[in-house]
Amino acid sequence: MNVKCFFDLFYSYIKVYLYLCMRYSSKYDYAFPSLDSISRECKMSLRKVKSSIKWLVDEGIILKGKFKDAKKYANNIYYIRYLRIEDEEISKDDS
């Protein structure tokens, strides 16, 4: 794989990850944009979005799940690991 190809792939992974972070809902503790929304907003093909999500899942950066409502519609949901930091986890400096 040449260097340009590597950076193009890595750029798409980062772009999808940052988009999921932007769409993260603290109320639900996950992001739930559609694949079409990610593709449209990130200006990427659907195939590249899917491969980026797969890479992020395989690397353990995000967790992917399904949400089914009462009408049997299923949406992808994305848990973003290490995104949430509680106040108790931040050490307070007395100085």
Coordinates of N, CA, C and O in Angstrom, one line a residue:
M1 N 0.8 -1.2 0.0 CA 0.0 0.0 0.0 C 0.9 1.2 0.0 O 1.8 1.3 0.8
N2 N 0.6 2.2 -0.9 CA 1.4 3.4 -0.9 C 1.0 4.3 0.2 O -0.1 4.2 0.8
V3 N 1.8 5.3 0.4 CA 1.6 6.3 1.5 C 0.3 7.1 1.3 O -0.5 7.2 2.3
K4 N 0.1 7.5 0.1 CA -1.1 8.3 -0.1 C -2.4 7.5 0.1 O -3.3 8.0 0.8
C5 N -2.4 6.3 -0.3 CA -3.6 5.4 -0.1 C -3.8 5.2 1.4 O -4.9 5.3 1.9
F6 N -2.7 5.0 2.1 CA -2.8 4.8 3.6 C -3.4 6.0 4.3 O -4.3 5.9 5.1
F7 N -2.9 7.2 3.9 CA -3.5 8.4 4.5 C -4.9 8.7 4.1 O -5.7 9.2 4.9
D8 N -5.3 8.4 2.9 CA -6.7 8.5 2.5 C -7.6 7.6 3.3 O -8.6 8.1 3.7
L9 N -7.2 6.4 3.5 CA -8.0 5.5 4.3 C -8.0 6.0 5.8 O -9.1 6.0 6.4
F10 N -6.9 6.3 6.3 CA -6.9 6.8 7.7 C -7.7 8.0 7.9 O -8.4 8.2 8.9
Y11 N -7.6 8.9 6.9 CA -8.4 10.2 7.0 C -9.9 9.8 7.1 O -10.7 10.5 7.8
S12 N -10.4 8.9 6.3 CA -11.8 8.5 6.3 C -12.2 7.9 7.7 O -13.3 8.2 8.2
Y13 N -11.3 7.2 8.3 CA -11.6 6.6 9.6 C -11.8 7.8 10.7 O -12.7 7.8 11.4
I14 N -10.8 8.7 10.6 CA -10.9 9.8 11.5 C -12.1 10.7 11.3 O -12.8 11.1 12.2
K15 N -12.4 10.9 10.0 CA -13.6 11.7 9.7 C -14.9 11.1 10.2 O -15.7 11.8 10.8
V16 N -15.0 9.8 10.0 CA -16.2 9.1 10.5 C -16.3 9.2 12.1 O -17.3 9.4 12.7
Y17 N -15.1 8.9 12.7 CA -15.0 8.9 14.2 C -15.4 10.3 14.7 O -16.2 10.4 15.6
L18 N -14.9 11.4 14.1 CA -15.2 12.7 14.6 C -16.7 13.1 14.4 O -17.3 13.7 15.2
Y19 N -17.2 12.6 13.3 CA -18.6 12.8 13.0 C -19.5 12.1 14.1 O -20.5 12.7 14.6
L20 N -19.1 10.9 14.4 CA -19.9 10.2 15.4 C -19.8 10.9 16.8 O -20.7 11.0 17.5
C21 N -18.6 11.4 17.1 CA -18.4 12.2 18.3 C -19.3 13.4 18.3 O -19.9 13.8 19.3
M22 N -19.4 14.1 17.2 CA -20.3 15.3 17.1 C -21.8 14.9 17.3 O -22.5 15.7 17.8
R23 N -22.2 13.7 16.8 CA -23.5 13.3 16.9 C -23.8 12.5 18.2 O -25.0 12.0 18.4
Y24 N -22.9 12.4 19.1 CA -23.0 11.7 20.4 C -24.1 12.4 21.2 O -24.1 13.6 21.3
S25 N -25.0 11.6 21.8 CA -26.0 12.2 22.6 C -25.8 11.8 24.1 O -25.8 10.6 24.4
S26 N -25.5 12.7 24.9 CA -25.2 12.4 26.3 C -26.5 11.9 27.0 O -26.4 11.2 28.0
K27 N -27.6 12.3 26.5 CA -28.9 11.8 27.0 C -29.0 10.3 26.9 O -29.5 9.6 27.8
Y28 N -28.6 9.7 25.7 CA -28.7 8.3 25.5 C -27.4 7.6 25.6 O -27.3 6.4 25.7
D29 N -26.3 8.3 25.7 CA -25.0 7.8 25.8 C -24.5 7.0 24.6 O -23.7 6.1 24.7
Y30 N -25.0 7.4 23.4 CA -24.5 6.9 22.2 C -24.9 7.8 21.0 O -25.7 8.7 21.2
A31 N -24.3 7.5 19.8 CA -24.7 8.3 18.6 C -25.5 7.4 17.8 O -25.4 6.2 17.8
F32 N -26.4 8.0 17.0 CA -27.3 7.1 16.2 C -27.6 7.7 14.8 O -28.8 7.6 14.3
P33 N -26.6 8.3 14.1 CA -26.9 8.8 12.7 C -27.1 7.6 11.8 O -26.5 6.5 12.0
S34 N -27.8 7.8 10.7 CA -28.0 6.7 9.7 C -26.7 6.7 8.9 O -25.9 7.7 8.8
L35 N -26.5 5.6 8.2 CA -25.3 5.5 7.3 C -25.4 6.5 6.2 O -24.4 7.1 5.8
D36 N -26.6 6.8 5.7 CA -26.8 7.8 4.7 C -26.4 9.2 5.2 O -25.8 10.0 4.4
S37 N -26.8 9.5 6.4 CA -26.4 10.8 7.0 C -24.9 10.9 7.1 O -24.4 12.0 6.8
I38 N -24.3 9.9 7.6 CA -22.8 9.9 7.7 C -22.2 10.1 6.3 O -21.3 11.0 6.2
S39 N -22.7 9.4 5.4 CA -22.1 9.5 4.0 C -22.3 10.9 3.4 O -21.4 11.5 2.9
R40 N -23.5 11.4 3.6 CA -23.8 12.8 3.1 C -23.0 13.9 3.8 O -22.4 14.7 3.1
E41 N -23.0 13.8 5.1 CA -22.3 14.9 5.9 C -20.8 14.8 5.8 O -20.2 15.9 5.8
C42 N -20.3 13.6 5.7 CA -18.8 13.5 5.5 C -18.3 13.5 4.1 O -17.1 13.4 3.8
K43 N -19.3 13.6 3.2 CA -19.0 13.6 1.7 C -18.1 12.4 1.4 O -17.0 12.5 0.8
M44 N -18.6 11.2 1.7 CA -17.9 10.0 1.5 C -18.9 9.0 0.9 O -20.1 9.1 1.1
S45 N -18.4 8.0 0.1 CA -19.3 7.0 -0.4 C -19.8 6.1 0.8 O -19.2 6.0 1.8
L46 N -20.9 5.5 0.5 CA -21.5 4.6 1.5 C -20.6 3.4 1.8 O -20.4 3.0 3.0
R47 N -19.9 3.0 0.8 CA -18.9 1.9 1.0 C -17.8 2.3 1.9 O -17.4 1.5 2.7
K48 N -17.3 3.5 1.7 CA -16.2 3.9 2.5 C -16.6 4.2 4.0 O -15.9 3.9 4.9
V49 N -17.9 4.7 4.1 CA -18.4 4.8 5.5 C -18.5 3.5 6.2 O -18.0 3.3 7.3
K50 N -19.0 2.5 5.5 CA -19.1 1.1 6.1 C -17.8 0.6 6.5 O -17.6 0.0 7.5
S51 N -16.8 0.7 5.6 CA -15.5 0.2 5.9 C -14.8 0.9 7.0 O -14.1 0.3 7.8
S52 N -15.1 2.2 7.1 CA -14.5 3.0 8.2 C -15.1 2.6 9.5 O -14.4 2.4 10.5
I53 N -16.4 2.4 9.6 CA -17.1 1.9 10.8 C -16.6 0.5 11.2 O -16.3 0.3 12.3
K54 N -16.4 -0.3 10.2 CA -15.9 -1.7 10.5 C -14.5 -1.6 11.1 O -14.2 -2.3 12.1
W55 N -13.6 -0.7 10.6 CA -12.3 -0.6 11.1 C -12.3 0.0 12.5 O -11.6 -0.5 13.4
L56 N -13.2 1.0 12.8 CA -13.3 1.6 14.1 C -13.8 0.5 15.1 O -13.3 0.5 16.3
V57 N -14.7 -0.3 14.7 CA -15.2 -1.4 15.6 C -14.1 -2.5 15.8 O -13.9 -2.9 16.9
D58 N -13.5 -2.9 14.7 CA -12.4 -3.9 14.8 C -11.3 -3.4 15.7 O -10.6 -4.2 16.4
E59 N -11.0 -2.1 15.7 CA -9.9 -1.6 16.5 C -10.4 -1.3 18.0 O -9.5 -0.9 18.8
G60 N -11.6 -1.5 18.2 CA -12.1 -1.3 19.6 C -12.4 0.2 20.0 O -12.5 0.5 21.1
I61 N -12.4 1.1 19.0 CA -12.6 2.5 19.2 C -14.0 2.8 19.4 O -14.4 3.7 20.3
I62 N -14.9 2.1 18.7 CA -16.4 2.3 18.9 C -17.0 0.9 19.1 O -16.4 -0.1 18.7
L63 N -18.2 0.9 19.6 CA -19.0 -0.4 19.7 C -20.2 -0.1 18.9 O -20.8 1.0 19.0
K64 N -20.6 -1.0 18.1 CA -21.8 -0.9 17.2 C -22.9 -1.8 17.7 O -22.7 -2.9 18.1
G65 N -24.1 -1.3 17.8 CA -25.2 -2.1 18.2 C -26.5 -1.7 17.4 O -26.4 -0.9 16.4
K66 N -27.6 -2.3 17.7 CA -28.8 -2.1 17.0 C -29.9 -1.6 18.0 O -29.9 -2.2 19.1
F67 N -30.7 -0.7 17.6 CA -31.8 -0.3 18.4 C -33.1 -0.6 17.7 O -33.2 -0.2 16.5
K68 N -34.0 -1.3 18.3 CA -35.3 -1.7 17.7 C -36.4 -1.0 18.5 O -36.5 -1.2 19.7
D69 N -37.3 -0.3 17.7 CA -38.4 0.3 18.4 C -39.6 -0.6 18.3 O -39.5 -1.7 17.8
A70 N -40.7 -0.1 18.8 CA -41.9 -1.0 18.9 C -42.4 -1.3 17.5 O -43.1 -2.3 17.3
K71 N -42.1 -0.5 16.5 CA -42.5 -0.8 15.1 C -41.6 -1.7 14.4 O -41.7 -1.8 13.2
K72 N -40.6 -2.2 15.0 CA -39.6 -3.2 14.5 C -38.6 -2.5 13.5 O -38.0 -3.1 12.7
Y73 N -38.5 -1.2 13.6 CA -37.5 -0.5 12.8 C -36.1 -0.6 13.6 O -36.1 -0.5 14.8
A74 N -35.1 -0.9 12.9 CA -33.8 -1.0 13.5 C -32.8 0.0 13.1 O -32.7 0.3 11.9
N75 N -32.2 0.7 14.0 CA -31.2 1.7 13.7 C -29.9 1.3 14.3 O -29.8 0.7 15.3
N76 N -28.8 1.6 13.6 CA -27.5 1.4 14.2 C -27.2 2.4 15.3 O -27.6 3.6 15.1
I77 N -26.6 2.0 16.3 CA -26.2 2.9 17.4 C -24.7 2.7 17.6 O -24.2 1.6 17.4
Y78 N -24.0 3.7 18.0 CA -22.6 3.7 18.1 C -22.2 4.2 19.5 O -22.4 5.4 19.8
Y79 N -21.6 3.3 20.3 CA -21.0 3.7 21.6 C -19.6 4.1 21.3 O -18.8 3.4 20.8
I80 N -19.3 5.3 21.8 CA -17.9 5.8 21.6 C -17.1 5.6 22.8 O -17.4 6.2 23.9
R81 N -16.1 4.7 22.8 CA -15.4 4.4 23.9 C -14.5 5.6 24.4 O -14.0 6.3 23.5
Y82 N -14.4 5.7 25.7 CA -13.5 6.7 26.3 C -13.9 8.2 26.0 O -13.1 9.1 26.2
L83 N -15.1 8.4 25.5 CA -15.6 9.8 25.3 C -16.0 10.5 26.5 O -15.7 11.6 26.7
R84 N -16.7 9.8 27.4 CA -17.3 10.4 28.5 C -16.3 10.4 29.7 O -15.8 9.4 30.1
I85 N -16.1 11.6 30.3 CA -15.3 11.7 31.5 C -16.1 12.4 32.6 O -16.7 13.4 32.4
E86 N -16.2 11.7 33.7 CA -17.0 12.2 34.8 C -16.1 13.1 35.6 O -14.9 13.0 35.6
D87 N -16.7 14.1 36.3 CA -16.0 15.1 37.1 C -15.1 14.4 38.2 O -14.0 14.8 38.5
E88 N -15.6 13.2 38.7 CA -14.8 12.5 39.7 C -13.5 12.0 39.2 O -12.6 11.7 39.9
E89 N -13.4 11.7 37.9 CA -12.3 11.1 37.3 C -11.2 12.2 37.0 O -10.0 11.8 36.8
I90 N -11.5 13.4 37.1 CA -10.5 14.5 36.9 C -10.0 14.9 38.2 O -10.7 15.4 39.1
S91 N -8.7 14.8 38.4 CA -8.1 15.2 39.7 C -8.1 16.7 39.8 O -7.8 17.5 38.9
K92 N -8.5 17.2 41.0 CA -8.5 18.6 41.2 C -7.1 19.1 41.7 O -6.5 18.5 42.6
D93 N -6.7 20.2 41.2 CA -5.4 20.7 41.6 C -5.7 21.8 42.6 O -6.4 22.7 42.3
D94 N -5.0 21.8 43.8 CA -5.3 22.8 44.8 C -4.5 24.1 44.6 O -4.8 25.0 45.3
S95 N -3.6 24.1 43.7 CA -2.8 25.3 43.5 C -3.5 26.4 42.7 O -4.4 26.3 42.1

